[in-house]
Coordinates of C-alpha atoms and ligand atoms in Angstrom, one line a residue:
M39 CA 13.1 22.6 3.8
L40 CA 10.9 22.2 0.8
T41 CA 8.9 25.4 0.2
D42 CA 5.8 26.1 -1.8
T43 CA 7.7 28.8 -3.5
Q44 CA 10.3 26.3 -4.8
I45 CA 7.4 24.2 -6.2
Q46 CA 5.8 27.1 -7.8
E47 CA 9.0 28.4 -9.4
H48 CA 9.6 25.0 -11.0
N49 CA 6.0 24.8 -12.1
Q50 CA 6.2 28.2 -13.8
A51 CA 9.4 27.3 -15.6
G52 CA 7.8 24.2 -17.1
A53 CA 4.3 25.7 -17.6
T54 CA 4.4 26.3 -21.3
A55 CA 5.7 22.8 -22.2
L56 CA 3.1 21.2 -19.9
A57 CA 0.2 23.2 -21.4
E58 CA 1.3 22.2 -24.9
D59 CA 1.5 18.5 -24.0
F60 CA -1.8 18.8 -22.2
D61 CA -3.6 20.4 -25.2
H62 CA -2.2 17.8 -27.5
L63 CA -3.4 14.9 -25.4
A64 CA -6.8 16.7 -24.9
L65 CA -7.2 16.6 -28.7
Q66 CA -6.2 13.0 -29.0
L67 CA -8.7 12.0 -26.2
A68 CA -11.5 14.2 -27.6
R69 CA -11.2 12.1 -30.8
R70 CA -12.0 9.1 -28.6
N71 CA -14.8 11.0 -26.9
I72 CA -13.0 11.3 -23.7
D73 CA -13.1 14.6 -21.8
I74 CA -9.6 15.3 -20.4
E75 CA -10.9 17.5 -17.6
S76 CA -12.9 14.7 -16.0
L77 CA -9.7 12.7 -15.9
V78 CA -7.8 15.5 -14.3
A79 CA -10.5 15.7 -11.7
R80 CA -10.2 12.0 -11.0
A81 CA -6.4 12.2 -10.7
E82 CA -6.8 15.0 -8.2
K83 CA -9.1 12.9 -6.1
F84 CA -6.9 9.8 -6.1
R85 CA -5.4 8.8 -2.7
V86 CA -2.8 6.3 -1.6
A87 CA -1.5 6.0 1.9
V88 CA 2.3 6.0 2.5
P89 CA 3.9 3.5 5.0
S90 CA 5.9 5.1 7.8
W91 CA 8.3 2.3 7.4
G92 CA 8.8 3.2 3.8
V93 CA 10.6 6.5 4.4
G94 CA 13.4 4.7 6.2
R95 CA 15.9 2.3 4.5
G96 CA 14.6 -1.2 4.1
G97 CA 16.9 -4.2 4.3
T98 CA 17.3 -7.8 3.5
R99 CA 18.3 -10.6 5.8
F100 CA 21.9 -10.0 4.6
G101 CA 22.2 -6.4 5.5
R102 CA 20.8 -3.0 5.7
F103 CA 22.5 0.1 4.5
G104 CA 21.4 3.3 6.2
F105 CA 21.9 6.7 4.6
A106 CA 22.7 10.2 5.8
G107 CA 19.5 12.0 6.8
E108 CA 17.5 8.9 7.5
P109 CA 14.6 9.6 9.8
R110 CA 15.2 8.2 13.3
N111 CA 11.7 8.4 14.8
I112 CA 8.1 8.8 13.9
L113 CA 8.2 12.6 13.9
E114 CA 11.1 12.6 11.5
K115 CA 9.3 10.0 9.4
L116 CA 6.3 12.3 9.2
E117 CA 8.5 15.2 8.1
D118 CA 9.6 13.0 5.1
C119 CA 6.1 11.9 4.4
E120 CA 5.1 15.6 4.3
V121 CA 7.6 16.2 1.5
V122 CA 6.1 13.4 -0.5
F123 CA 2.7 14.8 0.1
K124 CA 3.6 18.4 -0.8
L125 CA 5.0 17.3 -4.1
V126 CA 2.4 14.8 -5.3
R127 CA -0.7 15.8 -3.2
T128 CA -2.2 12.3 -3.3
T129 CA -0.6 10.9 -0.1
P130 CA -2.0 12.6 3.0
G131 CA -2.7 9.2 4.7
I132 CA 0.0 7.5 6.7
S133 CA 0.1 3.8 7.8
L134 CA 1.8 3.3 11.1
H135 CA 3.6 0.2 12.4
I136 CA 3.5 -0.5 16.2
P137 CA 5.8 -0.8 18.1
W138 CA 8.2 0.8 15.6
D139 CA 6.1 4.0 15.6
K140 CA 4.7 3.8 19.1
P141 CA 4.1 7.4 20.2
E142 CA 5.2 8.8 23.6
N143 CA 2.3 11.2 23.3
A144 CA -0.5 10.3 20.9
A145 CA -2.2 13.7 21.0
Q146 CA 1.1 15.4 20.1
L147 CA 1.8 13.0 17.2
R148 CA -1.7 13.5 15.9
A149 CA -1.3 17.3 16.0
F150 CA 2.1 17.0 14.4
A151 CA 0.6 15.1 11.5
E152 CA -2.5 17.2 11.1
S153 CA -0.6 20.5 11.1
R154 CA 1.2 19.1 8.0
G155 CA -2.0 18.2 6.3
L156 CA -1.4 14.5 7.1
F157 CA -3.5 12.0 9.0
I158 CA -3.0 8.5 10.4
D159 CA -4.8 6.0 8.1
S160 CA -4.1 2.4 9.2
M161 CA -2.5 0.8 12.2
N162 CA -0.3 -2.2 11.6
S163 CA 0.6 -4.7 14.4
N164 CA 3.8 -6.6 14.7
T165 CA 3.8 -10.1 16.1
F166 CA 6.5 -11.3 13.7
Q167 CA 9.4 -10.1 15.8
D168 CA 10.2 -10.3 19.5
Q169 CA 10.5 -6.9 21.2
P170 CA 12.9 -6.2 24.1
G171 CA 11.4 -7.3 27.4
Q172 CA 8.6 -9.2 25.8
P173 CA 7.7 -12.1 28.1
L174 CA 6.9 -14.8 25.5
S175 CA 8.5 -15.4 22.1
Y176 CA 6.9 -15.4 18.6
Q177 CA 9.4 -17.8 17.2
F178 CA 6.8 -20.4 16.7
G179 CA 3.9 -18.1 15.9
S180 CA 1.7 -15.5 17.4
L181 CA -2.1 -15.4 16.9
S182 CA -2.0 -19.1 15.9
H183 CA 0.6 -20.3 18.5
T184 CA 0.0 -23.6 20.2
D185 CA 0.4 -21.9 23.6
R186 CA -2.6 -19.9 24.7
G187 CA -0.4 -17.5 26.6
V188 CA 1.4 -16.5 23.4
R189 CA -1.9 -16.1 21.6
Q190 CA -3.2 -13.9 24.3
Q191 CA 0.0 -11.7 24.3
A192 CA -0.4 -11.3 20.5
V193 CA -4.1 -10.4 20.9
A194 CA -3.3 -7.9 23.6
H195 CA -0.7 -6.2 21.3
N196 CA -3.3 -5.8 18.6
L197 CA -5.8 -4.4 21.0
E198 CA -3.1 -1.9 22.1
C199 CA -2.6 -0.9 18.4
I200 CA -6.3 -0.3 18.0
Q201 CA -6.3 1.8 21.2
I202 CA -3.4 3.9 20.0
G203 CA -5.0 4.2 16.6
Q204 CA -8.2 5.6 18.2
Q205 CA -6.2 8.3 19.9
L206 CA -4.5 9.1 16.6
G207 CA -7.8 9.2 14.5
A208 CA -6.9 6.1 12.5
R209 CA -9.7 4.3 10.7
S210 CA -8.4 0.8 10.1
H211 CA -6.2 -1.9 11.6
T212 CA -4.1 -4.2 9.5
V213 CA -2.9 -7.6 10.7
W214 CA -0.2 -9.6 9.0
I215 CA 1.3 -12.5 10.9
G216 CA 4.4 -14.4 10.1
D217 CA 2.9 -17.6 11.6
G218 CA 3.7 -20.8 9.7
G219 CA 6.1 -23.7 9.5
N220 CA 9.4 -24.6 7.9
F221 CA 8.9 -28.4 7.8
P222 CA 6.1 -30.8 6.8
G223 CA 4.4 -32.0 9.9
Q224 CA 5.5 -29.0 12.0
V225 CA 2.1 -27.3 12.0
H226 CA -1.3 -28.9 12.0
F227 CA -2.9 -26.9 9.2
R228 CA -6.5 -27.0 10.3
R229 CA -5.9 -26.6 14.0
A230 CA -3.5 -23.6 13.4
L231 CA -6.2 -21.9 11.3
D232 CA -8.8 -22.5 14.0
R233 CA -6.5 -20.9 16.6
Y234 CA -5.8 -18.0 14.3
L235 CA -9.5 -17.3 13.7
D236 CA -10.2 -17.6 17.4
S237 CA -7.6 -15.0 18.2
L238 CA -8.7 -12.8 15.3
G239 CA -12.2 -12.9 16.6
E240 CA -11.1 -11.3 19.8
I241 CA -9.4 -8.5 17.9
Y242 CA -12.4 -8.1 15.6
R243 CA -14.6 -7.5 18.6
A244 CA -12.3 -4.6 19.6
V245 CA -12.4 -2.9 16.2
P246 CA -14.5 0.2 16.4
E247 CA -17.8 0.3 14.5
T248 CA -16.5 2.8 12.0
W249 CA -13.2 1.0 11.4
R250 CA -12.2 -1.8 9.1
L251 CA -10.0 -4.8 10.0
F252 CA -7.7 -5.8 7.2
I253 CA -6.1 -9.2 7.1
E254 CA -3.1 -9.8 4.8
H255 CA -2.4 -13.2 3.4
K256 CA 1.1 -14.3 2.2
F257 CA 2.1 -17.6 0.8
Y258 CA 5.5 -17.9 2.3
E259 CA 8.1 -16.0 4.3
P260 CA 9.2 -15.9 7.1
A261 CA 7.9 -19.5 7.1
F262 CA 9.3 -21.4 4.2
Y263 CA 7.1 -24.4 4.0
S264 CA 3.6 -23.3 5.0
T265 CA 1.9 -20.2 6.3
V266 CA -1.3 -20.0 8.3
L267 CA -3.0 -17.3 6.3
N268 CA -1.6 -18.5 3.0
D269 CA -3.9 -17.3 0.2
W270 CA -6.8 -15.1 -0.8
G271 CA -9.3 -18.0 -0.5
T272 CA -8.4 -18.6 3.1
S273 CA -8.4 -14.8 3.7
Y274 CA -11.9 -14.6 2.2
Y275 CA -13.1 -17.5 4.4
C276 CA -11.7 -15.8 7.5
T277 CA -13.2 -12.3 6.8
R278 CA -16.6 -13.9 6.1
E279 CA -16.4 -15.8 9.4
L280 CA -15.5 -12.7 11.3
G281 CA -18.2 -10.3 10.0
P282 CA -18.8 -7.1 8.1
R283 CA -15.9 -5.1 9.6
A284 CA -13.3 -7.7 8.4
W285 CA -11.8 -7.3 4.9
S286 CA -9.2 -9.1 2.8
L287 CA -6.2 -7.0 1.9
V288 CA -4.1 -7.8 -1.2
D289 CA -0.4 -7.2 -0.9
L290 CA 0.8 -7.6 -4.5
G291 CA 4.0 -9.3 -3.5
H292 CA 2.4 -12.0 -1.4
H293 CA 1.6 -14.3 -4.2
A294 CA 3.6 -16.9 -6.1
P295 CA 5.4 -15.6 -9.3
N296 CA 3.1 -15.6 -12.3
V297 CA -0.1 -15.7 -10.3
N298 CA -2.9 -13.7 -11.9
V299 CA -3.4 -11.1 -9.2
E300 CA -6.0 -9.2 -11.1
I301 CA -8.4 -12.2 -11.1
I302 CA -7.9 -12.4 -7.3
V303 CA -8.9 -8.7 -7.1
A304 CA -12.0 -9.4 -9.3
R305 CA -13.0 -12.4 -7.1
L306 CA -12.7 -10.4 -3.9
I307 CA -14.7 -7.6 -5.4
Q308 CA -17.4 -9.9 -6.5
F309 CA -17.6 -11.6 -3.1
G310 CA -17.8 -8.2 -1.4
K311 CA -14.6 -8.6 0.7
L312 CA -11.9 -6.6 -1.1
G313 CA -10.7 -4.3 1.7
G314 CA -7.6 -2.8 0.2
F315 CA -4.1 -3.1 -1.1
H316 CA -0.5 -3.0 -0.2
F317 CA 1.0 -1.9 -3.5
N318 CA 4.6 -2.7 -4.4
D319 CA 6.2 -4.7 -7.2
S320 CA 8.2 -7.9 -7.4
Q321 CA 10.1 -10.2 -9.7
Y322 CA 10.5 -13.2 -7.4
G323 CA 8.7 -13.0 -4.1
D324 CA 7.8 -10.3 -1.5
D325 CA 10.5 -8.1 -3.0
D326 CA 8.7 -4.9 -2.0
L327 CA 10.1 -3.0 -5.0
D328 CA 8.5 0.3 -6.2
A329 CA 5.0 0.0 -7.5
G330 CA 4.9 -0.2 -11.3
S331 CA 8.7 -0.8 -11.6
I332 CA 8.6 -4.4 -12.8
K333 CA 5.1 -5.2 -14.0
P334 CA 3.4 -2.0 -15.0
F335 CA 0.9 -3.9 -17.2
Q336 CA -0.2 -6.0 -14.3
L337 CA -0.7 -2.9 -12.2
F338 CA -2.9 -1.5 -15.0
L339 CA -4.9 -4.7 -15.2
I340 CA -5.5 -4.6 -11.5
F341 CA -6.8 -1.0 -11.8
N342 CA -8.8 -2.1 -14.8
E343 CA -10.7 -4.4 -12.5
L344 CA -11.0 -1.7 -9.8
V345 CA -12.3 1.0 -12.3
D346 CA -14.7 -1.5 -13.9
A347 CA -16.2 -2.2 -10.5
E348 CA -16.3 1.5 -9.6
L349 CA -18.1 2.4 -12.8
S350 CA -20.5 -0.4 -12.6
G351 CA -21.5 0.7 -9.1
V352 CA -20.6 -2.4 -7.2
T353 CA -21.8 -2.0 -3.6
A354 CA -19.5 -2.5 -0.6
F355 CA -16.6 -1.3 -2.7
D356 CA -14.3 1.2 -1.2
P357 CA -10.8 -0.3 -1.2
A358 CA -8.1 1.4 0.8
Y359 CA -5.0 2.0 -1.3
M360 CA -1.7 1.8 0.6
L361 CA 1.9 1.4 -0.4
D362 CA 4.1 -1.2 1.3
Q363 CA 7.6 -1.0 0.0
S364 CA 11.1 -1.5 1.1
H365 CA 13.6 1.0 -0.3
N366 CA 17.1 -0.5 -0.3
V367 CA 18.9 1.3 -3.0
T368 CA 17.0 4.6 -3.6
D369 CA 16.2 7.7 -1.6
P370 CA 12.9 6.5 -0.1
I371 CA 11.2 9.9 -0.7
E372 CA 12.0 9.5 -4.4
S373 CA 10.6 6.0 -4.5
L374 CA 7.4 7.0 -2.7
I375 CA 6.9 9.9 -5.1
T376 CA 7.4 7.7 -8.1
S377 CA 5.3 4.9 -6.8
S378 CA 2.3 7.2 -6.0
V379 CA 2.6 8.7 -9.5
E380 CA 2.6 5.2 -11.0
L381 CA -0.5 4.2 -9.1
T382 CA -2.3 7.4 -10.3
R383 CA -1.1 6.6 -13.8
A384 CA -2.5 3.1 -13.7
Y385 CA -5.8 4.4 -12.3
I386 CA -6.2 7.1 -15.0
Q387 CA -5.1 4.7 -17.8
A388 CA -7.8 2.3 -16.6
Q389 CA -10.3 5.1 -17.0
L390 CA -9.5 5.3 -20.7
V391 CA -10.7 1.8 -21.4
D392 CA -13.5 1.9 -23.9
R393 CA -15.8 -0.4 -21.8
G394 CA -18.6 -0.5 -24.3
A395 CA -16.3 -1.7 -27.0
L396 CA -14.6 -4.2 -24.6
S397 CA -17.9 -5.6 -23.6
K398 CA -18.9 -6.1 -27.2
F399 CA -15.6 -7.8 -28.0
Q400 CA -16.0 -10.1 -25.0
E401 CA -19.6 -11.0 -25.9
S402 CA -18.5 -11.8 -29.5
N403 CA -15.4 -13.7 -28.4
D404 CA -13.1 -11.4 -30.3
A405 CA -10.0 -12.0 -28.2
L406 CA -7.7 -10.0 -30.3
M407 CA -9.8 -6.8 -30.3
A408 CA -10.5 -7.2 -26.6
L409 CA -6.8 -7.1 -25.9
Q410 CA -6.3 -4.2 -28.3
T411 CA -9.0 -2.3 -26.4
L412 CA -7.1 -2.6 -23.2
K413 CA -3.8 -1.9 -24.9
Q414 CA -5.1 1.3 -26.4
A415 CA -5.7 2.6 -22.9
Y416 CA -2.5 1.2 -21.5
T417 CA -0.3 2.7 -24.2
T418 CA -1.7 6.2 -23.8
D419 CA 0.8 8.5 -22.1
V420 CA -1.3 10.2 -19.5
S421 CA 1.7 12.0 -17.9
P422 CA 0.3 15.5 -18.8
I423 CA -2.9 14.7 -16.9
L424 CA -1.0 13.6 -13.9
A425 CA 1.2 16.6 -13.9
T426 CA -1.7 19.0 -14.4
A427 CA -3.6 17.4 -11.5
R428 CA -0.6 17.8 -9.3
V429 CA -0.1 21.4 -10.3
R430 CA -3.7 22.3 -9.8
S431 CA -3.7 20.8 -6.3
G432 CA -0.6 22.7 -5.3
G433 CA 2.0 20.0 -6.0
A434 CA 4.9 19.8 -8.5
A435 CA 4.8 19.1 -12.2
D436 CA 8.2 17.5 -11.9
P437 CA 8.3 16.2 -8.3
I438 CA 11.6 14.5 -8.5
G439 CA 13.2 17.5 -10.1
V440 CA 11.9 19.9 -7.4
Y441 CA 12.9 17.5 -4.7
R442 CA 16.5 17.1 -6.0
S443 CA 17.1 20.8 -6.3
S444 CA 15.5 21.6 -3.0
G445 CA 18.4 20.4 -0.9
Y446 CA 16.0 18.7 1.5
R447 CA 18.1 15.5 1.9
K448 CA 21.2 17.5 2.5
A449 CA 19.5 19.5 5.2
T450 CA 18.2 16.3 6.9
A451 CA 21.7 14.8 6.7
A452 CA 23.0 17.8 8.7
D453 CA 20.1 17.8 11.2
R454 CA 19.9 14.1 11.8
P455 CA 23.2 12.5 12.9
A456 CA 24.5 9.6 10.9
P457 CA 22.6 6.3 11.4
V458 CA 24.0 3.4 13.3
R459 CA 25.1 0.7 10.9
L460 CA 22.8 -2.2 11.7
G461 CA 23.1 -5.9 10.9
A462 CA 20.3 -7.8 9.4
G463 CA 17.3 -5.9 8.0
I464 CA 13.8 -6.4 9.1
V465 CA 11.4 -6.0 6.2
Ligands
RM4_789 C1 5.1 -8.0 5.6 C2 3.8 -7.5 5.2 C3 3.2 -6.5 6.1 C4 4.3 -5.5 6.6 C5 5.5 -6.2 7.0 C6 6.6 -5.2 7.4 O1 5.7 -8.8 4.6 O2 3.8 -7.1 3.9 O3 2.2 -5.7 5.5 O4 3.7 -4.9 7.7 O5 6.0 -7.0 6.0
MN790 MN1 2.1 -5.8 3.3
MN791 MN1 5.2 -8.1 2.6

């Protein structure tokens, strides 16, 4: 158990040090004409959804190493999500993956989440794996399969996800497909995309008026030569073809190494189709490492685009922030805590950019000072703002410290019998 009293005791113990750090930063920012209180208010409002699959142990195709206390079902996953939420307060929304999280009783699951201050945010379909008893295989694709029967089965699965989501009070549906080819010639590129769009159209028509449909592009994996929804341009084309409820989702790890993801974000904003994010970090591919762990400056630059759009009042701009990570060597609760803090950090740092000065340097082609303007914001340590925002909303100044001393993982290890050692991982 992790109690509010444990959190408050920790906060009290560190209160003087935090107040001193906060006052010091307030002075520094005041010199730059920045009101620290408005930043705390923004940090308190920041939200990012946690993936249900992120509280379990991820894996690779070589293996998966479970841990003691690992959640075994969606209710236990929500218990772990609640711990993250209690400590950081920015993560009440949960993304679900069907059939991994398929509820036996949707009303009960919804009540279970809501009684913990959580809600179901986005539904995610899975047509990249075959499920036991499934009549037709997805080995050669799903929504874009050459066989109409397979396409129909994949569409039906997505409709079921939406239906479950409606019972759970979800507000979006996210579709990522593994469709593609391993060899030149295997897939007819144009015909496959036509079939994909056709299937997606059926799903789109079932998306409730108040929901959004997110589609997620990815340049490779599991297909190693070509994928059907391979990049943001194709994603943009598809979401435009589909209509106003369809939006492009950017998973940071779904691009080739060195790709400028922030310009993709800016383009999708400008074209009115940026639906949201799957945040994570990577060195080589879809590594699904913790957000901000490898390329924190890139994360800042992405938020710089987001904040710039927010401040300039771009219409049709309400991106859904979600994490999509695979925790192979850490306690997933700790990774999710850290990642949500890193996102809030990048968001607040991006608020510090002197946009008037930046614009002036851009207009006068002063490249050096333009970069310096961004760097001034990026190198400001906003930790006291983040900690204060957490404390004021009932969370922990030092979330990892509280979590480690709470004994929560030990308790779950006792309550939840040891996991079965599985072979290959799935995500
Ligand atoms: C994919 C993609 C999807 C996620 C699956 C598990 O690579 O990122 O968002 O649902 O992994
Ligand atoms: Mn993703
Ligand atoms: Mn991925």
